[in-house]
Amino acid sequence: MSAAPSVTAANFDEVVLKSSIPVLVDFWAEWCGPCRAVAPILDEISKEHGDKLKIVKLNTDEESALAIKYGVTSIPMLNVYVNGEVVKTIIGAKPKPALLKDLAEFI
Amino acid sequence: MSDVMSSNEKVHNLVIVGSGPAGYTAAIYAARAQLEPIIYEGSVTAGGALMNTTEVENFPGFTDGVMGPDLMDSMRKQAARFGAQLITDDIVEMDLKSPIKVLKDGSDNVIRAKAVILATGSAYKEIGLENEKRLSGRGVSWCATCDGFFFRDQTIAVVGGGDSAMEEASFLTKFASKVVLIHRRSEFRASKIMVERVLANPKIEVLWNTEVTDVLGEAKVEALQLRDTVTGSESKRDFTGLFVAIGHIPRSELIVGQIDLDNEGYVKAEGRSTRTNLSGVFACGDLVDHTYRQAITAAGSGCQAALDAEKFLSH
């Protein structure tokens, strides 16, 4: 599990949709092996680029309504939100260099 | 990488690339032999294929079965206990031909070693359809335990006829209202116990002699185009998910051109050993194994690789 703060239906608007900087939401679950693998990589990216890209996580078991709303069928799914809109979707765990490349426009 | 090869940084005894049962077992044996091995576990693939399984019932020593990820975690800790250095990163480049092997990792570190054990395992095989790729993660999946949860009360298809297809189909019935198992032949090659479980499951329907020729849907999977392999007749059927379990391909892409591979891309080992055609390079696990592909056979060949490497290093 990553050290990123959790978002829920209660604070999704505030933390994600109304954020002044891009937000990456890590849709994950306890039972998902690849989610566990990608979590420490996201922590590193957050440490290095947290000023430009906010990284939060969303537990798809506990927040299934949001998972359904954003069409999650595979996790980990990483959605980047800018001004309340999904501008990028990354599906599956990837090594850090590949993630940095995918996220280059935001960091 | 020739310039870095001439510098005189530390040369390790042994680097193990990959961390399934083969890689970890090699690490346990090599560490106990005081070879101070470094094992590159992979940044997102650490633990290997068993990380995406649930209950492993046939690994000897576990009367009541063991969860795949727990088994891998135990192997990992056992390797660490004897001093193997575990690195959660990928090897992205290898130069294996010279006496001193040079490897580069995903963080641009260069590692030199006298011997290398390759245990990079295998990757999921794709059907090879354009729309399969396009809808990957949007209804097309290779991992029931990862994604099955999102198909609650839906009708989903599983393609394949081996043990992993049986396991995926059975597992998915926990969530799906119906699972249709699609197989291009008229019998499964899976083990009997798995086949019996599938055929006895009222939520599973089997479509024999059928292949998937297209995946239909705009933003997500909506239907599959199917072809009867006997009559050739085509049909369309609605599904919201497609789980592909048609086998694996060896992950030998980093070593193509350096090391002898067979025509399917598996590393060729010499006789019953794990020796490759390159001196000081050994291969084990799914990377060499067409036939058995079990956790226990992978672990066994990892042990062989460590013993072969130990013998090589002592000369």
CSV table of N, CA, C and O in Angstrom, one decimal, chain A residues 28-29 31-34 36-38 40-41 60-61 64 67 71-77 89 91 93-97, chain B residues 43-46 51-52 69 89-90 106-107 136-141 143-151 220 240 243:
chain,number,residue,atom,x,y,z
A,28,TRP,N,-6.9,1.2,-6.5
A,28,TRP,CA,-6.2,0.0,-6.1
A,28,TRP,C,-7.1,-0.8,-5.2
A,28,TRP,O,-8.2,-0.4,-4.8
A,29,ALA,N,-6.6,-2.0,-4.8
A,29,ALA,CA,-7.3,-2.8,-3.8
A,29,ALA,C,-6.3,-3.6,-3.1
A,29,ALA,O,-5.2,-3.9,-3.6
A,31,TRP,N,-6.2,-6.8,-2.4
A,31,TRP,CA,-5.9,-8.1,-3.0
A,31,TRP,C,-5.1,-8.1,-4.3
A,31,TRP,O,-4.9,-9.1,-4.9
A,32,CYS,N,-4.8,-6.9,-4.8
A,32,CYS,CA,-4.2,-6.8,-6.1
A,32,CYS,C,-2.7,-6.7,-6.0
A,32,CYS,O,-2.1,-5.7,-5.5
A,33,GLY,N,-2.0,-7.8,-6.5
A,33,GLY,CA,-0.6,-7.8,-6.4
A,33,GLY,C,0.1,-6.7,-7.2
A,33,GLY,O,1.0,-6.0,-6.6
A,34,PRO,N,-0.3,-6.5,-8.5
A,34,PRO,CA,0.4,-5.4,-9.2
A,34,PRO,C,0.2,-4.0,-8.6
A,34,PRO,O,1.0,-3.1,-8.7
A,36,ARG,N,0.2,-3.5,-5.3
A,36,ARG,CA,1.2,-3.4,-4.3
A,36,ARG,C,2.6,-3.1,-4.9
A,36,ARG,O,3.4,-2.4,-4.3
A,37,ALA,N,2.8,-3.6,-6.1
A,37,ALA,CA,4.1,-3.4,-6.8
A,37,ALA,C,4.3,-2.0,-7.2
A,37,ALA,O,5.4,-1.4,-7.1
A,38,VAL,N,3.2,-1.4,-7.7
A,38,VAL,CA,3.4,0.0,-8.2
A,38,VAL,C,3.3,1.1,-7.1
A,38,VAL,O,3.8,2.2,-7.3
A,40,PRO,N,5.0,1.6,-4.2
A,40,PRO,CA,6.3,2.3,-3.8
A,40,PRO,C,6.8,3.2,-4.9
A,40,PRO,O,7.5,4.2,-4.6
A,41,ILE,N,6.6,2.8,-6.2
A,41,ILE,CA,7.0,3.7,-7.3
A,41,ILE,C,6.3,5.0,-7.3
A,41,ILE,O,6.9,6.1,-7.5
A,60,THR,N,-10.8,0.6,-4.4
A,60,THR,CA,-12.0,0.3,-5.2
A,60,THR,C,-13.0,-0.6,-4.5
A,60,THR,O,-14.1,-0.7,-4.9
A,61,ASP,N,-12.5,-1.3,-3.4
A,61,ASP,CA,-13.5,-2.1,-2.7
A,61,ASP,C,-14.4,-1.3,-1.8
A,61,ASP,O,-15.6,-1.5,-1.7
A,64,SER,N,-16.6,1.6,-4.3
A,64,SER,CA,-17.0,1.0,-5.6
A,64,SER,C,-17.8,1.9,-6.5
A,64,SER,O,-17.7,1.9,-7.8
A,67,ALA,N,-15.4,3.9,-8.5
A,67,ALA,CA,-14.7,3.0,-9.4
A,67,ALA,C,-15.6,2.7,-10.6
A,67,ALA,O,-15.1,2.7,-11.8
A,71,GLY,N,-15.3,3.9,-14.7
A,71,GLY,CA,-15.1,2.8,-15.6
A,71,GLY,C,-13.9,1.9,-15.3
A,71,GLY,O,-13.3,1.3,-16.3
A,72,VAL,N,-13.6,1.7,-14.1
A,72,VAL,CA,-12.5,0.8,-13.7
A,72,VAL,C,-12.9,-0.7,-14.0
A,72,VAL,O,-13.9,-1.2,-13.5
A,73,THR,N,-12.1,-1.3,-14.9
A,73,THR,CA,-12.3,-2.8,-15.0
A,73,THR,C,-11.0,-3.5,-14.8
A,73,THR,O,-10.9,-4.7,-15.0
A,74,SER,N,-9.9,-2.8,-14.5
A,74,SER,CA,-8.6,-3.4,-14.3
A,74,SER,C,-7.8,-2.5,-13.4
A,74,SER,O,-7.8,-1.3,-13.6
A,75,ILE,N,-7.2,-3.1,-12.4
A,75,ILE,CA,-6.4,-2.3,-11.5
A,75,ILE,C,-5.0,-2.9,-11.4
A,75,ILE,O,-4.8,-4.1,-11.6
A,76,PRO,N,-3.9,-2.1,-11.1
A,76,PRO,CA,-4.1,-0.7,-10.9
A,76,PRO,C,-4.4,0.1,-12.1
A,76,PRO,O,-4.0,-0.2,-13.2
A,77,MET,N,-5.3,1.1,-11.9
A,77,MET,CA,-5.6,2.1,-12.9
A,77,MET,C,-5.2,3.5,-12.4
A,77,MET,O,-5.7,3.8,-11.3
A,89,THR,N,-5.2,8.1,-18.7
A,89,THR,CA,-5.5,6.9,-18.0
A,89,THR,C,-4.3,5.9,-18.2
A,89,THR,O,-4.0,5.6,-19.4
A,91,ILE,N,-3.1,2.1,-17.4
A,91,ILE,CA,-3.6,0.8,-16.8
A,91,ILE,C,-2.5,-0.2,-16.7
A,91,ILE,O,-1.7,-0.4,-17.5
A,93,ALA,N,0.5,-2.1,-13.8
A,93,ALA,CA,1.7,-1.6,-13.1
A,93,ALA,C,2.8,-1.5,-14.1
A,93,ALA,O,2.9,-2.3,-15.0
A,94,LYS,N,3.6,-0.4,-14.0
A,94,LYS,CA,4.7,-0.2,-15.0
A,94,LYS,C,5.9,0.1,-14.2
A,94,LYS,O,5.8,0.7,-13.1
A,95,PRO,N,7.1,-0.2,-14.7
A,95,PRO,CA,8.3,0.3,-14.0
A,95,PRO,C,8.4,1.8,-14.0
A,95,PRO,O,7.8,2.5,-14.8
A,96,LYS,N,9.2,2.3,-13.1
A,96,LYS,CA,9.3,3.8,-12.9
A,96,LYS,C,9.6,4.6,-14.1
A,96,LYS,O,9.0,5.6,-14.4
A,97,PRO,N,10.6,4.2,-14.9
A,97,PRO,CA,11.0,5.0,-16.1
A,97,PRO,C,9.8,5.1,-17.1
A,97,PRO,O,9.5,6.1,-17.7
B,43,SER,N,10.7,-4.5,-11.0
B,43,SER,CA,10.1,-3.4,-10.3
B,43,SER,C,8.6,-3.6,-10.1
B,43,SER,O,8.0,-3.3,-9.1
B,44,VAL,N,8.0,-4.2,-11.1
B,44,VAL,CA,6.5,-4.5,-11.0
B,44,VAL,C,6.2,-6.0,-11.1
B,44,VAL,O,5.1,-6.4,-10.9
B,45,THR,N,7.2,-6.8,-11.4
B,45,THR,CA,6.9,-8.2,-11.7
B,45,THR,C,7.5,-9.0,-10.6
B,45,THR,O,7.6,-10.3,-10.7
B,46,ALA,N,8.0,-8.4,-9.5
B,46,ALA,CA,8.6,-9.2,-8.4
B,46,ALA,C,7.7,-10.3,-7.9
B,46,ALA,O,6.5,-10.0,-7.7
B,51,MET,N,2.3,-14.3,-8.2
B,51,MET,CA,1.8,-13.2,-7.6
B,51,MET,C,0.3,-12.9,-8.0
B,51,MET,O,-0.4,-12.2,-7.4
B,52,ASN,N,0.0,-13.4,-9.2
B,52,ASN,CA,-1.3,-13.2,-9.7
B,52,ASN,C,-2.2,-14.4,-9.6
B,52,ASN,O,-3.3,-14.6,-10.2
B,69,PRO,N,1.0,-15.4,-3.5
B,69,PRO,CA,1.8,-14.3,-3.0
B,69,PRO,C,2.5,-14.6,-1.7
B,69,PRO,O,3.6,-14.1,-1.5
B,89,ASP,N,14.2,-3.8,-8.8
B,89,ASP,CA,14.3,-3.0,-10.0
B,89,ASP,C,14.4,-3.9,-11.2
B,89,ASP,O,14.5,-5.1,-11.0
B,90,ASP,N,14.4,-3.4,-12.4
B,90,ASP,CA,14.5,-4.2,-13.6
B,90,ASP,C,15.9,-4.2,-14.2
B,90,ASP,O,16.6,-3.2,-14.1
B,106,GLY,N,17.2,-0.4,-14.3
B,106,GLY,CA,16.3,0.7,-14.6
B,106,GLY,C,16.6,2.0,-14.0
B,106,GLY,O,16.1,3.0,-14.4
B,107,SER,N,17.5,2.0,-13.1
B,107,SER,CA,18.0,3.3,-12.5
B,107,SER,C,19.3,3.7,-13.0
B,107,SER,O,20.1,4.5,-12.4
B,136,SER,N,-7.5,-3.5,-24.1
B,136,SER,CA,-6.9,-4.1,-22.9
B,136,SER,C,-7.0,-3.2,-21.7
B,136,SER,O,-6.8,-1.9,-21.8
B,137,GLY,N,-7.5,-3.7,-20.6
B,137,GLY,CA,-7.8,-2.9,-19.4
B,137,GLY,C,-9.1,-2.2,-19.5
B,137,GLY,O,-9.6,-1.5,-18.6
B,138,ARG,N,-9.8,-2.4,-20.6
B,138,ARG,CA,-11.2,-1.9,-20.8
B,138,ARG,C,-12.1,-3.1,-21.1
B,138,ARG,O,-13.0,-3.0,-21.9
B,139,GLY,N,-11.9,-4.1,-20.3
B,139,GLY,CA,-12.7,-5.3,-20.5
B,139,GLY,C,-11.9,-6.5,-20.9
B,139,GLY,O,-12.3,-7.7,-20.6
B,140,VAL,N,-10.7,-6.3,-21.6
B,140,VAL,CA,-9.8,-7.4,-21.9
B,140,VAL,C,-8.8,-7.5,-20.8
B,140,VAL,O,-8.2,-6.5,-20.4
B,141,SER,N,-8.6,-8.7,-20.2
B,141,SER,CA,-7.7,-8.9,-19.1
B,141,SER,C,-7.0,-10.2,-19.2
B,141,SER,O,-7.4,-11.1,-19.9
B,143,CYS,N,-5.7,-11.3,-16.2
B,143,CYS,CA,-5.5,-11.7,-14.8
B,143,CYS,C,-6.9,-11.6,-14.0
B,143,CYS,O,-7.3,-10.6,-13.6
B,144,ALA,N,-7.5,-12.8,-13.9
B,144,ALA,CA,-8.8,-12.9,-13.2
B,144,ALA,C,-8.7,-12.4,-11.8
B,144,ALA,O,-9.6,-11.7,-11.3
B,145,THR,N,-7.6,-12.8,-11.1
B,145,THR,CA,-7.5,-12.4,-9.7
B,145,THR,C,-7.4,-10.9,-9.5
B,145,THR,O,-7.8,-10.4,-8.5
B,146,CYS,N,-6.8,-10.3,-10.5
B,146,CYS,CA,-6.7,-8.8,-10.4
B,146,CYS,C,-8.0,-8.1,-10.8
B,146,CYS,O,-8.4,-7.1,-10.1
B,147,ASP,N,-8.6,-8.6,-11.8
B,147,ASP,CA,-9.7,-7.8,-12.4
B,147,ASP,C,-11.1,-8.4,-12.3
B,147,ASP,O,-12.1,-7.7,-12.6
B,148,GLY,N,-11.2,-9.6,-11.8
B,148,GLY,CA,-12.5,-10.3,-11.8
B,148,GLY,C,-13.5,-9.6,-11.0
B,148,GLY,O,-14.7,-9.5,-11.4
B,149,PHE,N,-13.1,-8.9,-9.9
B,149,PHE,CA,-14.0,-8.2,-9.0
B,149,PHE,C,-14.9,-7.1,-9.8
B,149,PHE,O,-16.0,-6.9,-9.4
B,150,PHE,N,-14.3,-6.6,-10.9
B,150,PHE,CA,-15.0,-5.5,-11.6
B,150,PHE,C,-16.1,-6.1,-12.5
B,150,PHE,O,-16.7,-5.3,-13.2
B,151,PHE,N,-16.3,-7.4,-12.6
B,151,PHE,CA,-17.2,-8.0,-13.5
B,151,PHE,C,-18.4,-8.7,-12.7
B,151,PHE,O,-18.9,-9.6,-13.2
B,220,LYS,N,-15.3,0.2,-24.4
B,220,LYS,CA,-15.1,-1.0,-23.6
B,220,LYS,C,-15.6,-2.3,-24.3
B,220,LYS,O,-16.3,-2.1,-25.3
B,240,THR,N,-19.2,-8.6,-21.5
B,240,THR,CA,-18.6,-7.3,-21.0
B,240,THR,C,-17.1,-7.5,-20.7
B,240,THR,O,-16.4,-6.5,-20.5
B,243,PHE,N,-11.3,-12.6,-20.7
B,243,PHE,CA,-10.1,-13.0,-20.0
B,243,PHE,C,-9.3,-14.0,-20.9
B,243,PHE,O,-9.8,-15.0,-21.3
